[in-house]
Coordinates of C-alpha atoms in Angstrom, one line a residue:
G1 CA 58.5 -24.0 -28.8
V2 CA 55.9 -24.4 -31.6
W3 CA 53.0 -22.1 -31.9
G4 CA 49.7 -23.6 -30.9
V5 CA 47.1 -24.1 -28.2
R6 CA 47.3 -27.5 -26.4
N7 CA 44.0 -28.6 -24.9
D8 CA 44.0 -32.4 -24.3
V9 CA 46.3 -35.4 -24.3
A10 CA 45.8 -39.2 -24.8
I11 CA 48.2 -42.1 -24.1
Q12 CA 48.5 -45.2 -26.3
G13 CA 51.4 -47.2 -25.0
D14 CA 54.6 -45.3 -25.8
I15 CA 52.8 -43.0 -28.1
V16 CA 51.3 -39.8 -26.8
Y17 CA 48.7 -37.8 -28.8
L18 CA 48.3 -34.1 -28.2
S19 CA 45.1 -32.2 -29.2
D20 CA 46.2 -28.8 -30.4
W21 CA 43.5 -26.3 -31.5
N22 CA 45.8 -24.9 -34.1
R23 CA 48.1 -27.7 -35.3
G24 CA 45.6 -30.6 -35.1
L25 CA 46.7 -34.0 -33.8
V26 CA 50.4 -33.9 -32.7
V27 CA 52.0 -37.3 -32.2
Y28 CA 55.0 -37.9 -29.9
D29 CA 57.2 -40.9 -29.2
A30 CA 57.1 -41.0 -25.4
S31 CA 59.3 -44.1 -24.8
G32 CA 61.6 -41.8 -23.0
P33 CA 59.3 -39.2 -21.2
G34 CA 62.3 -36.9 -20.5
D35 CA 63.1 -36.8 -24.2
L36 CA 59.8 -36.5 -26.2
V37 CA 60.2 -36.9 -29.9
E38 CA 57.6 -35.4 -32.2
L39 CA 56.7 -37.8 -35.0
T40 CA 54.2 -35.7 -37.0
N41 CA 51.2 -33.5 -36.8
Y42 CA 48.0 -34.2 -38.6
S43 CA 46.0 -31.1 -39.6
V44 CA 42.2 -31.0 -39.3
P45 CA 39.6 -28.5 -40.6
G46 CA 39.3 -25.7 -38.0
S47 CA 40.3 -26.6 -34.5
L48 CA 40.7 -30.0 -32.9
R49 CA 38.6 -30.2 -29.7
D50 CA 38.5 -33.8 -28.6
F51 CA 39.5 -37.4 -29.6
E52 CA 38.9 -41.0 -28.7
F53 CA 41.0 -44.0 -29.7
V54 CA 39.6 -47.4 -30.5
G55 CA 42.5 -49.8 -31.4
D56 CA 44.2 -48.3 -34.5
I57 CA 41.3 -45.9 -35.2
A58 CA 41.2 -42.3 -33.8
Y59 CA 37.9 -40.4 -33.9
L60 CA 38.7 -36.7 -34.0
V61 CA 36.3 -33.9 -33.0
C62 CA 37.0 -31.1 -35.4
Q63 CA 35.3 -27.7 -35.7
S64 CA 32.5 -28.9 -37.9
E65 CA 32.9 -32.6 -38.4
I66 CA 34.0 -35.9 -36.9
Q67 CA 36.9 -37.6 -38.7
S68 CA 38.0 -41.3 -38.4
V69 CA 41.7 -41.6 -38.8
D70 CA 43.9 -44.7 -39.1
V71 CA 46.8 -44.4 -36.7
S72 CA 48.3 -47.9 -37.1
D73 CA 51.4 -46.1 -38.2
P74 CA 51.5 -43.2 -35.6
S75 CA 54.0 -41.3 -37.7
A76 CA 51.7 -41.2 -40.7
P77 CA 48.0 -40.9 -39.8
V78 CA 45.6 -41.5 -42.7
K79 CA 42.1 -40.1 -42.9
L80 CA 39.4 -42.7 -43.4
G81 CA 36.1 -40.9 -43.4
F82 CA 34.1 -38.0 -41.9
F83 CA 30.7 -37.1 -40.6
R84 CA 29.6 -33.4 -41.0
T85 CA 27.7 -32.2 -38.0
T86 CA 25.0 -29.5 -38.0
G87 CA 26.2 -27.8 -34.8
S88 CA 29.4 -27.3 -32.8
P89 CA 30.8 -30.8 -31.9
Q90 CA 32.2 -31.1 -28.4
N91 CA 33.0 -34.6 -27.4
V92 CA 32.6 -38.2 -28.6
H93 CA 32.1 -41.5 -26.7
V94 CA 32.6 -44.8 -28.6
K95 CA 31.0 -48.1 -27.4
G96 CA 31.1 -51.1 -29.7
D97 CA 30.1 -50.1 -33.2
R98 CA 28.3 -46.9 -32.0
L99 CA 29.7 -43.4 -31.7
Y100 CA 27.8 -41.0 -29.4
L101 CA 28.3 -37.4 -30.2
C102 CA 27.5 -34.2 -28.3
D103 CA 27.6 -31.2 -30.5
Q104 CA 26.3 -28.5 -28.0
Y105 CA 23.0 -28.4 -29.7
G106 CA 22.1 -32.1 -30.0
F107 CA 22.9 -35.7 -29.2
Y108 CA 23.8 -38.0 -32.2
I109 CA 24.2 -41.8 -32.5
L110 CA 26.4 -42.9 -35.4
D111 CA 27.0 -46.3 -36.8
I112 CA 30.8 -46.7 -37.2
T113 CA 30.8 -50.4 -38.3
D114 CA 32.6 -49.0 -41.3
P115 CA 34.8 -46.1 -40.1
V116 CA 35.1 -45.0 -43.7
N117 CA 31.4 -44.4 -44.0
M118 CA 30.0 -43.2 -40.6
V119 CA 26.2 -43.2 -40.7
R120 CA 23.8 -41.3 -38.5
V121 CA 21.3 -43.7 -36.9
G122 CA 19.4 -41.2 -34.7
A123 CA 19.5 -37.8 -33.1
Q124 CA 17.9 -35.7 -30.5
W125 CA 17.8 -31.9 -30.3
L126 CA 18.6 -30.8 -26.7
A127 CA 19.5 -27.1 -27.0
K128 CA 16.3 -25.8 -25.5
E129 CA 17.0 -27.7 -22.3
G130 CA 20.7 -27.1 -21.9
N131 CA 23.8 -27.6 -24.1
P132 CA 25.1 -31.2 -24.5
Y133 CA 28.9 -31.4 -23.9
D134 CA 29.7 -35.0 -23.1
A135 CA 27.9 -38.3 -22.6
E136 CA 28.4 -41.8 -21.2
V137 CA 26.2 -44.8 -22.2
H138 CA 24.9 -47.6 -19.9
G139 CA 22.6 -50.2 -21.3
S140 CA 19.6 -48.5 -22.9
Y141 CA 20.4 -45.0 -21.6
A142 CA 22.8 -42.2 -22.4
F143 CA 23.7 -39.8 -19.6
V144 CA 24.5 -36.4 -21.0
A145 CA 26.5 -33.6 -19.3
N146 CA 24.0 -31.0 -20.5
G147 CA 25.6 -27.7 -19.5
W148 CA 23.4 -25.3 -17.5
K149 CA 20.6 -27.9 -17.2
G150 CA 22.7 -30.5 -15.3
M151 CA 22.3 -34.1 -16.5
K152 CA 19.9 -35.3 -19.2
V153 CA 19.0 -39.0 -19.4
V154 CA 18.2 -40.1 -22.9
D155 CA 16.4 -43.5 -23.7
I156 CA 18.3 -45.0 -26.6
S157 CA 16.5 -48.4 -26.7
D158 CA 15.2 -47.3 -30.1
E159 CA 18.3 -45.8 -31.6
T160 CA 16.5 -44.3 -34.5
D161 CA 14.4 -42.2 -32.1
P162 CA 16.3 -41.4 -28.9
E163 CA 14.0 -39.8 -26.3
P164 CA 14.9 -37.6 -23.3
V165 CA 13.2 -39.1 -20.2
L166 CA 14.8 -37.3 -17.2
T167 CA 16.5 -34.0 -16.3
W168 CA 18.5 -34.1 -13.1
P169 CA 18.4 -32.2 -10.8
G170 CA 15.5 -30.5 -12.6
D171 CA 16.7 -26.9 -12.1
N172 CA 19.6 -24.8 -13.1
S173 CA 21.7 -25.4 -10.0
K174 CA 24.2 -27.7 -11.8
S175 CA 26.3 -27.0 -14.9
Y176 CA 27.9 -30.1 -16.2
V177 CA 30.5 -30.1 -19.0
A178 CA 32.2 -33.5 -18.7
V179 CA 31.4 -37.0 -17.4
E180 CA 33.3 -40.2 -16.7
T181 CA 32.1 -43.5 -15.4
V182 CA 33.3 -46.1 -12.8
G183 CA 31.0 -49.1 -12.5
Q184 CA 27.5 -47.8 -11.6
Q185 CA 28.7 -44.4 -10.7
L186 CA 29.0 -41.3 -12.9
Y187 CA 31.4 -38.5 -12.2
F188 CA 30.1 -35.2 -13.5
L189 CA 32.3 -32.1 -13.7
D190 CA 30.8 -28.7 -12.7
P191 CA 33.9 -26.5 -13.5
G192 CA 33.5 -23.8 -10.8
R193 CA 31.9 -26.0 -8.1
G194 CA 33.4 -29.5 -8.1
L195 CA 32.6 -33.1 -9.0
D196 CA 29.2 -34.7 -8.4
I197 CA 29.2 -38.5 -8.1
L198 CA 25.8 -40.0 -9.1
D199 CA 24.7 -43.6 -8.6
I200 CA 22.8 -44.8 -11.6
S201 CA 21.9 -48.3 -10.4
D202 CA 18.3 -47.2 -11.2
P203 CA 18.8 -45.1 -14.3
L204 CA 15.6 -43.2 -13.8
N205 CA 16.3 -42.5 -10.2
P206 CA 19.9 -41.1 -10.0
V207 CA 21.1 -40.6 -6.4
L208 CA 23.8 -38.1 -5.4
A209 CA 26.4 -40.5 -3.8
G210 CA 29.1 -38.0 -3.1
Q211 CA 30.7 -34.6 -3.9
V212 CA 34.2 -33.4 -4.2
D213 CA 34.6 -29.6 -3.6
F214 CA 37.3 -27.9 -5.5
G215 CA 37.2 -24.7 -3.4
S216 CA 38.2 -21.7 -5.5
L217 CA 39.6 -23.8 -8.4
T218 CA 38.1 -23.7 -11.8
V219 CA 38.7 -27.1 -13.4
N220 CA 39.0 -27.5 -17.2
D221 CA 39.5 -31.3 -17.4
F222 CA 39.8 -34.4 -15.2
V223 CA 40.6 -38.0 -15.4
L224 CA 40.0 -40.8 -12.9
Q225 CA 42.4 -43.8 -12.3
G226 CA 41.2 -45.9 -9.4
T227 CA 40.8 -43.6 -6.4
L228 CA 43.1 -40.9 -7.9
L229 CA 41.5 -37.9 -9.4
Y230 CA 43.7 -35.8 -11.7
L231 CA 42.6 -32.2 -12.3
A232 CA 43.7 -29.6 -14.9
A233 CA 42.9 -26.3 -13.1
G234 CA 43.9 -23.5 -15.5
E235 CA 46.5 -21.1 -14.1
E236 CA 46.5 -23.0 -10.7
G237 CA 48.1 -25.9 -12.4
A238 CA 47.5 -29.7 -12.1
F239 CA 46.3 -31.4 -8.9
V240 CA 46.1 -35.0 -7.8
W241 CA 43.5 -36.0 -5.2
D242 CA 42.7 -39.3 -3.5
I243 CA 38.9 -39.6 -3.4
K244 CA 38.6 -43.0 -1.8
D245 CA 36.3 -41.2 0.6
P246 CA 34.6 -38.5 -1.6
A247 CA 33.4 -36.7 1.5
N248 CA 37.0 -36.3 2.6
P249 CA 39.3 -36.0 -0.5
V250 CA 43.0 -35.8 0.3
L251 CA 45.3 -33.6 -1.8
M252 CA 48.2 -35.8 -2.9
A253 CA 50.2 -33.6 -5.2
R254 CA 50.1 -30.2 -7.0
V255 CA 52.1 -29.1 -10.0
D256 CA 52.4 -25.4 -10.8
T257 CA 52.5 -25.7 -14.6
P258 CA 54.0 -22.9 -16.7
G259 CA 50.7 -21.9 -18.3
D260 CA 47.0 -22.7 -18.1
A261 CA 46.4 -26.4 -17.6
L262 CA 43.6 -27.3 -20.0
G263 CA 43.8 -31.1 -20.4
I264 CA 45.3 -33.9 -18.4
N265 CA 46.2 -37.6 -18.5
A266 CA 48.4 -40.0 -16.6
D267 CA 49.7 -43.5 -16.6
E268 CA 51.4 -45.4 -13.7
E269 CA 54.6 -43.4 -13.8
T270 CA 54.0 -40.2 -15.7
L271 CA 51.7 -37.2 -15.7
Y272 CA 50.9 -35.4 -19.0
V273 CA 49.5 -31.9 -19.0
A274 CA 48.2 -30.0 -22.0
D275 CA 49.2 -26.6 -20.7
E276 CA 47.8 -24.2 -23.3
F277 CA 51.0 -23.0 -24.9
N278 CA 53.1 -25.8 -23.4
F279 CA 53.1 -29.6 -23.2
S280 CA 54.3 -30.6 -19.8
V281 CA 55.4 -34.1 -18.7
Y282 CA 56.1 -35.0 -15.1
T283 CA 57.5 -38.2 -13.6
R284 CA 55.3 -39.3 -10.7
G285 CA 57.0 -39.9 -7.4
S286 CA 55.6 -41.5 -4.3
F287 CA 52.5 -39.5 -3.2
A288 CA 52.4 -38.7 0.5
V289 CA 49.8 -36.9 2.6
D290 CA 50.9 -33.4 3.6
N291 CA 50.6 -33.5 7.4
T292 CA 52.3 -30.2 8.0
P293 CA 49.8 -27.3 8.5
P294 CA 50.3 -24.1 6.5
D295 CA 51.5 -21.0 8.1
V296 CA 49.1 -18.0 8.1
T297 CA 49.8 -14.5 9.4
L298 CA 47.3 -11.7 10.1
L299 CA 49.2 -8.5 9.3
S300 CA 46.4 -5.9 9.8
P301 CA 44.7 -5.2 12.0
V302 CA 46.9 -6.1 15.0
A303 CA 45.7 -7.1 18.4
M304 CA 43.9 -4.3 20.4
D305 CA 43.8 -2.0 17.5
R306 CA 41.0 0.7 17.8
I307 CA 39.2 1.0 14.5
Q308 CA 37.2 4.2 13.7
E309 CA 35.8 3.2 10.3
K310 CA 33.0 0.8 9.7
T311 CA 34.9 -0.8 6.7
L312 CA 38.0 -2.7 7.7
M313 CA 40.5 -4.1 5.3
V314 CA 41.9 -7.3 6.8
Y315 CA 45.0 -8.7 5.1
G316 CA 48.0 -11.0 5.7
T317 CA 50.2 -13.8 4.3
A318 CA 50.1 -17.6 4.1
S319 CA 52.6 -20.3 3.0
D320 CA 53.0 -24.0 2.8
N321 CA 56.3 -25.5 1.4
D322 CA 54.8 -28.9 0.7
S323 CA 51.5 -28.6 -1.2
G324 CA 50.9 -24.8 -1.4
V325 CA 48.0 -22.7 -0.1
Q326 CA 44.7 -23.4 -1.6
M327 CA 42.5 -20.9 0.2
V328 CA 42.4 -18.5 3.2
E329 CA 39.3 -17.9 5.3
V330 CA 38.6 -15.1 7.8
S331 CA 36.1 -15.0 10.6
L332 CA 34.7 -11.8 12.2
D333 CA 33.0 -13.7 15.0
G334 CA 35.8 -15.7 16.6
G335 CA 35.4 -18.8 14.4
E336 CA 31.6 -19.2 14.4
S337 CA 31.4 -18.4 10.6
W338 CA 34.0 -18.1 7.9
V339 CA 34.3 -16.3 4.5
Q340 CA 36.9 -16.8 1.9
A341 CA 39.5 -14.1 1.4
W342 CA 41.0 -13.0 -2.0
G343 CA 44.3 -14.5 -2.8
Q344 CA 46.4 -17.3 -1.3
E345 CA 50.1 -16.4 -0.4
T346 CA 49.1 -12.8 0.0
W347 CA 45.4 -12.4 0.9
S348 CA 42.9 -9.7 1.9
I349 CA 39.2 -9.2 2.5
P350 CA 37.1 -6.1 3.3
M351 CA 34.9 -6.4 6.5
I352 CA 32.0 -4.1 5.9
G353 CA 29.8 -2.9 8.7
V354 CA 32.1 -3.6 11.6
P355 CA 30.0 -3.6 14.7
L356 CA 30.5 -1.3 17.8
G357 CA 32.5 -2.9 20.5
P358 CA 35.1 -5.7 20.7
V359 CA 35.5 -7.8 17.6
S360 CA 37.3 -11.2 17.6
L361 CA 39.1 -11.9 14.3
A362 CA 40.4 -15.3 13.3
V363 CA 42.2 -16.5 10.1
R364 CA 42.9 -20.0 8.8
A365 CA 44.6 -21.4 5.7
K366 CA 44.0 -24.7 3.8

């Protein structure tokens, strides 16, 4: 009910922090998820884009600076210090007494031993070879989600002079905007394509260990908990997948959120969605695999129709009461090849260049 744009959410025990582009850091008492109580909101310069919490310190990514904030009393956050960036900060990753910053133009290493006085140790300009959005650090290497240039590996053994040593895959076929780590595997988000899982046991020879295809979804944010993958997928809502076998992900749940799901987080019992103009909280029930196939109907053309035109509009309906319809595909050659239709519950697709003679149409829904 309060004007703003919600874009991410973090959980610290019974306290939930909402990143709001307009209002800043909004703090809730979530001891009773069905009755959230707003404690306060902490305004920042410009928009609040990301945050990371380390104990009682929150590191906030603002429009033009990084702020360190004492949140030991969640109802009264206190600014400790700031670091003014030269670009457009996107995400931060904290490890020990170092903060790693991606600011769309460059990659920074900050010493945060004293949060009041954050000091730049080293930096590397990366804008000519992509746009750094997010990074994870393993040992002497930083693995950067580098926008249209895929992944950039940066050698940080000399923190004062970080050096790019590898671009993967070496072309423009990947566009990574976020990354999370599980053991020796990195999970890179390519919003319109899916999730790539890279094995970095050998940091200079990353291996594609698996992929999760999101189909027609455009994903804004994701979080991993064990084998469960939580997705914030814009107007399509929030999704939960089991990716125990990345080659065969299983859809466990879908929530049709009121607005556009931009950020997501979860604990054992509750799902939190930063839903653009809403903040949605859902109690997690027992997930079960949907074993009931969807219903799909071909309305036009009907069997034995004689078609005069070479362009044929094929359309119909589809439904699934359990987990919804993700996509509909149509085949013009009796199932040998498939092409995705437009829409889900009502769908259509033009078939251009219909050949002379009998044509066998097939349709399927997922």
